[in-house]
PDB file of C-alpha atoms in Angstrom:
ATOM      1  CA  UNK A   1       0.000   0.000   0.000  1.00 39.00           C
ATOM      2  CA  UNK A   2       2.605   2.190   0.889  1.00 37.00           C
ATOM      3  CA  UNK A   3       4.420   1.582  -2.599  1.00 35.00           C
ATOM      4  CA  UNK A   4       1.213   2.525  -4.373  1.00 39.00           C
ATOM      5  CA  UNK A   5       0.994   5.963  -2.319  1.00 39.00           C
ATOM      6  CA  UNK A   6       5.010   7.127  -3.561  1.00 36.00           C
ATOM      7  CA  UNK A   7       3.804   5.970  -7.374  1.00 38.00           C
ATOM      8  CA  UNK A   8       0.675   8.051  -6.718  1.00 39.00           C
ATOM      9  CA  UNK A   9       2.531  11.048  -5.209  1.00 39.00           C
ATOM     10  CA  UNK A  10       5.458  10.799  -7.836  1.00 40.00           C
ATOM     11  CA  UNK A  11       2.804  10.492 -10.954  1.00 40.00           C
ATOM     12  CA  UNK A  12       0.970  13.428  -9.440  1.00 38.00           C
ATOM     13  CA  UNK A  13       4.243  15.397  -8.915  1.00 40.00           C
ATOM     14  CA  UNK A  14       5.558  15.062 -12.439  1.00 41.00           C
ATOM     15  CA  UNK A  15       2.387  15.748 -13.971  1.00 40.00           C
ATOM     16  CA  UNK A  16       2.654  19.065 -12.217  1.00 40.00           C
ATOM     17  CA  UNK A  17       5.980  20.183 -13.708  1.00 37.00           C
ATOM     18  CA  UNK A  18       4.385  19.079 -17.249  1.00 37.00           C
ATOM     19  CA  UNK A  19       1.660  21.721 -16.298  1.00 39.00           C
ATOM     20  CA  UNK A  20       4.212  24.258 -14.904  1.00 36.00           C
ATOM     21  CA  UNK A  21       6.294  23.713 -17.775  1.00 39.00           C
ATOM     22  CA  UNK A  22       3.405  24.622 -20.710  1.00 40.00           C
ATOM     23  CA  UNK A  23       2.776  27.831 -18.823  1.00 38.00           C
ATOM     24  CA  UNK A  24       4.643  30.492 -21.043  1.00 40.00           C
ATOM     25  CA  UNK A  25       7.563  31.664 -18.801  1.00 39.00           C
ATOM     26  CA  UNK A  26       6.982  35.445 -17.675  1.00 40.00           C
ATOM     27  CA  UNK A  27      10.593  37.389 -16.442  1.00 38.00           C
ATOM     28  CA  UNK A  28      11.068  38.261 -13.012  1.00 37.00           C
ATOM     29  CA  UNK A  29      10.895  41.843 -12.550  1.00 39.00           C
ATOM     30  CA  UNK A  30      14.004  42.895 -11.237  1.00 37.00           C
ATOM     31  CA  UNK A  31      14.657  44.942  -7.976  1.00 37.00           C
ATOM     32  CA  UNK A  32      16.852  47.711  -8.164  1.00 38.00           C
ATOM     33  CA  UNK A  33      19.203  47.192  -5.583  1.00 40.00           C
ATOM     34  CA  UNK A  34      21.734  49.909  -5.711  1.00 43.00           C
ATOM     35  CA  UNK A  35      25.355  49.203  -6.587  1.00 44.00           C
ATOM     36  CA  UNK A  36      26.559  45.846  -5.841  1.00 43.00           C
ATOM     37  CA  UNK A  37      29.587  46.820  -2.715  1.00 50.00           C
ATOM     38  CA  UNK A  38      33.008  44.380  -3.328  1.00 42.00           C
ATOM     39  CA  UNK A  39      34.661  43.419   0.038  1.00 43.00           C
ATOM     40  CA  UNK A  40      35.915  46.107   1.768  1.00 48.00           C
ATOM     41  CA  UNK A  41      39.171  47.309   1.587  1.00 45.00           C
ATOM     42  CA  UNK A  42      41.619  49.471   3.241  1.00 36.00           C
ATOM     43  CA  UNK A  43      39.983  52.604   2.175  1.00 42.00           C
ATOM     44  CA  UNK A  44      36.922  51.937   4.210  1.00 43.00           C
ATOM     45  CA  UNK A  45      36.912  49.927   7.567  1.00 40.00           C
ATOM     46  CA  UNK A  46      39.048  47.022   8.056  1.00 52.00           C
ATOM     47  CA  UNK A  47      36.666  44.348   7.555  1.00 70.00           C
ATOM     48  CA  UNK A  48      38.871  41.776   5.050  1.00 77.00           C
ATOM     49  CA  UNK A  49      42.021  39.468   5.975  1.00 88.00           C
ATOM     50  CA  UNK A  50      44.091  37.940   3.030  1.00 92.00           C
ATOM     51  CA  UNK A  51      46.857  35.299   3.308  1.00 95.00           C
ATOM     52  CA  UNK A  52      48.907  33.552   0.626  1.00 97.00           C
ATOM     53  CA  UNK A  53      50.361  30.362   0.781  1.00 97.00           C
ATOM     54  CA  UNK A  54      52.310  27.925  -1.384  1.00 96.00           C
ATOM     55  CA  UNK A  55      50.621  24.633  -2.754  1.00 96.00           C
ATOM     56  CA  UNK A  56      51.994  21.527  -3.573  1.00 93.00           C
ATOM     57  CA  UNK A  57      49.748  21.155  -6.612  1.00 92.00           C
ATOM     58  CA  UNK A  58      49.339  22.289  -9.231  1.00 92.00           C
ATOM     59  CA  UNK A  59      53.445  23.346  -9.812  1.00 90.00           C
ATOM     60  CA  UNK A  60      53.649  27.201  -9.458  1.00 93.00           C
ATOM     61  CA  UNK A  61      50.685  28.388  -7.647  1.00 96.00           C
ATOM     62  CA  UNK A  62      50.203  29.567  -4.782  1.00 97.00           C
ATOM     63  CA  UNK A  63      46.443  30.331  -3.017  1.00 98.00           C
ATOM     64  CA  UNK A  64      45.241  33.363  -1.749  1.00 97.00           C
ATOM     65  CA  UNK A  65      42.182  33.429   0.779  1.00 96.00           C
ATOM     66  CA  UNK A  66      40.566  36.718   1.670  1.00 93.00           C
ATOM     67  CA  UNK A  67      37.983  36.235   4.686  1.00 91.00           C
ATOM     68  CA  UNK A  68      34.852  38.623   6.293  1.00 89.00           C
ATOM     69  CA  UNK A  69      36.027  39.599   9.281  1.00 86.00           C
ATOM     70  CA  UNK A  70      33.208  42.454   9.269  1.00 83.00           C
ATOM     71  CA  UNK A  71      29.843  42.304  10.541  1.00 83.00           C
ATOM     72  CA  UNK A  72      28.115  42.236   7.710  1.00 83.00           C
ATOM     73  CA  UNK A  73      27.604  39.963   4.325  1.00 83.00           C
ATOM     74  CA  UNK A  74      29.749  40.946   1.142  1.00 85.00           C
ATOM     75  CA  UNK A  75      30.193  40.091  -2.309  1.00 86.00           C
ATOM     76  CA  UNK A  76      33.621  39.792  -4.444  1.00 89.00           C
ATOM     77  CA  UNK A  77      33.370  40.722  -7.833  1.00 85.00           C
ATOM     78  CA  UNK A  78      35.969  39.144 -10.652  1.00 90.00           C
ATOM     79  CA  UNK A  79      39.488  38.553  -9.759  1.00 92.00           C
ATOM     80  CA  UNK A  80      41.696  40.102  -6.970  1.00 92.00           C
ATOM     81  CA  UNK A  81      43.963  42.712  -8.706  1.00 90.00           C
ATOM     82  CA  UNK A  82      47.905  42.194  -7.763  1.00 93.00           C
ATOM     83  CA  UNK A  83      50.936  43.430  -8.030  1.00 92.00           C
ATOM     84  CA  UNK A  84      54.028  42.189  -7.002  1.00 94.00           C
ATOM     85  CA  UNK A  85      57.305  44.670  -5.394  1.00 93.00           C
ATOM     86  CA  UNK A  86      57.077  47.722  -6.670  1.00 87.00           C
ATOM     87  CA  UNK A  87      55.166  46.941  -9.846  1.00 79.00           C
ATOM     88  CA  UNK A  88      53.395  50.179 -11.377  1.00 64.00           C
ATOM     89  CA  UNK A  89      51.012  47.782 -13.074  1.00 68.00           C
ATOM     90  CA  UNK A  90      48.880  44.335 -12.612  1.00 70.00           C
ATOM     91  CA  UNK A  91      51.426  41.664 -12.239  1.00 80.00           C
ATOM     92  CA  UNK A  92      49.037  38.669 -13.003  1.00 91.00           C
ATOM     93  CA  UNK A  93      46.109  38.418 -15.574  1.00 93.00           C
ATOM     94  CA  UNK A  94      42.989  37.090 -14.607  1.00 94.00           C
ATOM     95  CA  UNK A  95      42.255  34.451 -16.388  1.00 96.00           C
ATOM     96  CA  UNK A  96      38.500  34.910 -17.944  1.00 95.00           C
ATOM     97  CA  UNK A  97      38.075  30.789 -18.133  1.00 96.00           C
ATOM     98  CA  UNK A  98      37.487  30.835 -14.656  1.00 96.00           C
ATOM     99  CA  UNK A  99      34.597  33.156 -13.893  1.00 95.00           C
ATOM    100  CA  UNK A 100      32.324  31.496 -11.509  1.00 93.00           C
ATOM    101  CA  UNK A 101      28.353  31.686 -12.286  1.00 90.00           C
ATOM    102  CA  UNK A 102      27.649  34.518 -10.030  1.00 88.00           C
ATOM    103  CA  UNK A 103      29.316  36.773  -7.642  1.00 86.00           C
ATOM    104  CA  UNK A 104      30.897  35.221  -4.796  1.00 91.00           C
ATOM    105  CA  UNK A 105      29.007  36.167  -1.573  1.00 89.00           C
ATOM    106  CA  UNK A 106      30.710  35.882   2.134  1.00 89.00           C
ATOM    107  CA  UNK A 107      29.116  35.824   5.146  1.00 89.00           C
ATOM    108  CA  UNK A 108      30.819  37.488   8.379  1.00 89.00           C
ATOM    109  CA  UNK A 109      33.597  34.622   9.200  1.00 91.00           C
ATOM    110  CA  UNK A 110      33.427  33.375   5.361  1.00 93.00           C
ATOM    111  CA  UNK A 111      36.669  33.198   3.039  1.00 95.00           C
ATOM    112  CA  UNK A 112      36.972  33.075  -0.442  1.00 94.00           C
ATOM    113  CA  UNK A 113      39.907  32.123  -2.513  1.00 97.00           C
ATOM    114  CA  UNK A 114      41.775  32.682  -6.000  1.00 97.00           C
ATOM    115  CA  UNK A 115      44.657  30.675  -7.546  1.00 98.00           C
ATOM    116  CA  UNK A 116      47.808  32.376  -8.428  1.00 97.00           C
ATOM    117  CA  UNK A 117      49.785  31.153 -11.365  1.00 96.00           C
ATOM    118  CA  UNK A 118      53.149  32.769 -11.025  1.00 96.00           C
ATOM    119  CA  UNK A 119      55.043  31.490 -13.875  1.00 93.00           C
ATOM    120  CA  UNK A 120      54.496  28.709 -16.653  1.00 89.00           C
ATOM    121  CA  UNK A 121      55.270  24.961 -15.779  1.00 85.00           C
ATOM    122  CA  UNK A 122      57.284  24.337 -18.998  1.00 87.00           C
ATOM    123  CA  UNK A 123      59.658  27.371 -18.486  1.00 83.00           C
ATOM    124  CA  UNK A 124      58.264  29.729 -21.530  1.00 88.00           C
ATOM    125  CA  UNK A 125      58.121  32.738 -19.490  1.00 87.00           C
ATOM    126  CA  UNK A 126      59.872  35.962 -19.606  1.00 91.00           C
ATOM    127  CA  UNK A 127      61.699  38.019 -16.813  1.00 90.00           C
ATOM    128  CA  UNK A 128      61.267  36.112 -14.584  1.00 90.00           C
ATOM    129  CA  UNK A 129      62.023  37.735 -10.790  1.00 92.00           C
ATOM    130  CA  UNK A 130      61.836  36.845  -7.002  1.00 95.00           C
ATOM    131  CA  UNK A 131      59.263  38.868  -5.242  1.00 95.00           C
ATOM    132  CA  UNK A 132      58.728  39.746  -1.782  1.00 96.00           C
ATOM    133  CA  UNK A 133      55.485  41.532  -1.438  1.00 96.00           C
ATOM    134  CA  UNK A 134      51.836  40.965  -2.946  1.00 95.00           C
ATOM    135  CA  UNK A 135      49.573  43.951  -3.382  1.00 93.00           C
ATOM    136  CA  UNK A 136      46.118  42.653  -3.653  1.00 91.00           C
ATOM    137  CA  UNK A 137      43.691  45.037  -4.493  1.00 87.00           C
ATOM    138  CA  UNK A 138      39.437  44.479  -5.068  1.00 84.00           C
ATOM    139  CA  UNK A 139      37.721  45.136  -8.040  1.00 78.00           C
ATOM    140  CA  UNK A 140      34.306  46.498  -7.997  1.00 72.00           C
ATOM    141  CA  UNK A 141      33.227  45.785 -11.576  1.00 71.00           C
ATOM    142  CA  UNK A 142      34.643  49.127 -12.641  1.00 71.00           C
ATOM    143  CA  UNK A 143      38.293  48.541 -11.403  1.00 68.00           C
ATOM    144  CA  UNK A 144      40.170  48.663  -7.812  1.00 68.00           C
ATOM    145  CA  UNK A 145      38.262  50.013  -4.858  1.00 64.00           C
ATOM    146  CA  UNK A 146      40.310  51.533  -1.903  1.00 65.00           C
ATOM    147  CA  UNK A 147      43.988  51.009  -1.953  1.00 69.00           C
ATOM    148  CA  UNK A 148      45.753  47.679  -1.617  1.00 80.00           C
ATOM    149  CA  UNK A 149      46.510  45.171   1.193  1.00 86.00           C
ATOM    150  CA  UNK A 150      50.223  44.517   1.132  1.00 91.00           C
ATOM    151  CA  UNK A 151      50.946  41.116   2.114  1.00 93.00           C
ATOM    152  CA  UNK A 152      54.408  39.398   2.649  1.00 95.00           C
ATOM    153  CA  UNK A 153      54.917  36.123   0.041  1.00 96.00           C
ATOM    154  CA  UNK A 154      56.548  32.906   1.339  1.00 96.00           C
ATOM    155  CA  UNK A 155      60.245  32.918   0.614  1.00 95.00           C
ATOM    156  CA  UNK A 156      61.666  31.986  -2.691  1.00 92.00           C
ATOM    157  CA  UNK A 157      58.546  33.100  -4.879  1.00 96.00           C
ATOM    158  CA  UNK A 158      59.566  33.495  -7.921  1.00 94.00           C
ATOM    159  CA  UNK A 159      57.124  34.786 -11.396  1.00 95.00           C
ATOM    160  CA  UNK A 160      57.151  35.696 -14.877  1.00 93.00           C
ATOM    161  CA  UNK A 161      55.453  37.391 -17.494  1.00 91.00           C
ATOM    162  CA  UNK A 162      53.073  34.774 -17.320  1.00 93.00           C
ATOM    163  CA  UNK A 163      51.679  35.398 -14.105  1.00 95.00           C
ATOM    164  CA  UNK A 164      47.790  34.742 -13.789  1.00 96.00           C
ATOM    165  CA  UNK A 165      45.181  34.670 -10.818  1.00 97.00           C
ATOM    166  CA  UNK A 166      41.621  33.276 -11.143  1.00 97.00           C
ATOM    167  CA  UNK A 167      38.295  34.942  -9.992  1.00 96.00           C
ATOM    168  CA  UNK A 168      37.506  34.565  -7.071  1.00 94.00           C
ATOM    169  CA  UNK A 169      36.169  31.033  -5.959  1.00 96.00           C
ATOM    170  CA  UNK A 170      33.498  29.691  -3.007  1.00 95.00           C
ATOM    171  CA  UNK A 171      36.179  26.852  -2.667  1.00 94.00           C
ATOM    172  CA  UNK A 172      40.318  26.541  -2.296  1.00 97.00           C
ATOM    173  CA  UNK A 173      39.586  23.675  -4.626  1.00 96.00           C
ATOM    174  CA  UNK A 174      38.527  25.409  -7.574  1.00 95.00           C
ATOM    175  CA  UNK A 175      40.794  27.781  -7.392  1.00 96.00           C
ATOM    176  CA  UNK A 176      43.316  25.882  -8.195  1.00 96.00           C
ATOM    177  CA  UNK A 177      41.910  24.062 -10.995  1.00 93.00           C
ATOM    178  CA  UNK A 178      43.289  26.749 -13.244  1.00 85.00           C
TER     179      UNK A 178
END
């Protein structure tokens, strides 16, 4: 008896998405809800904390995990803008491949993270450099917000010209697919 009741249920359930589904589909309207704020940064209250850290794998990377240490939710927008030393411009490309399917929203206590290629496995790269210092800076859709968090690199980093960072991911793991 029981059997018959989950056929019943599950006939009467997929009969309902056929007669959800042959409704014409009517758009959402869409609330207006002001501009969408990245993580904060050092140019508004210190509510971010970013680390880097070497990886075993894949060969030259190295992770870098930003966390909410505000009081409030936040969102983080494309990839992490860096510079390495004194570098007057981005030091690593984000690489497009590895936009996720929305923004990546953090909850007070939350981290997100991005992968940092610094230089190519099979030794193609140009100039390549030790560096000392990471300058991480947020994008807000329309480029850096605030000025950057400076933060020391594990010894013996090393990049080239083909230095690359991801967007940023809900999970260490995907970040470092790339």
């Amino acid at each position: 008896m029981r059997f018959a009741r989950l056929i019943a249920t599950a006939a009467l359930s997929g009969a309902a998405v056929l007669a959800t589904a042959a409704v014409p589909a009517q758009a959402a309207p869409q609330a207006d809800r002001g501009p969408v704020r990245a993580l904060c940064s050092t140019a508004s209250t210190a509510s971010a904390d970013f680390t880097v850290r070497n990886v075993s794998r894949p060969i030259n990377h190295q992770l870098l995990t930003v966390t909410n240490t505000g009081s409030e939710p936040c969102v983080l927008v494309k990839a992490p803008l860096l510079g390495f030393d004194n570098d007057t411009y981005v030091g690593a490309q984000p690489i497009e491949e590895s936009a996720p399917q929305a923004v990546v929203t953090l909850k007070p206590g939350q981290a997100a993270y991005a992968g940092i290629r610094l230089s190519s496995a099979d030794g193609s790269g140009e100039n390549g450099r030790d560096v000392r210092t990471l300058h991480v800076f947020l994008d807000s859709g329309e480029g850096s917000e605030g000025g950057p968090d400076s933060i020391t690199l594990p010894k013996a980093t090393w990049i080239d010209d083909s230095a690359a960072v991801t967007y940023w991911q809900s999970n260490a793991a995907d970040a470092l697919v790339w």
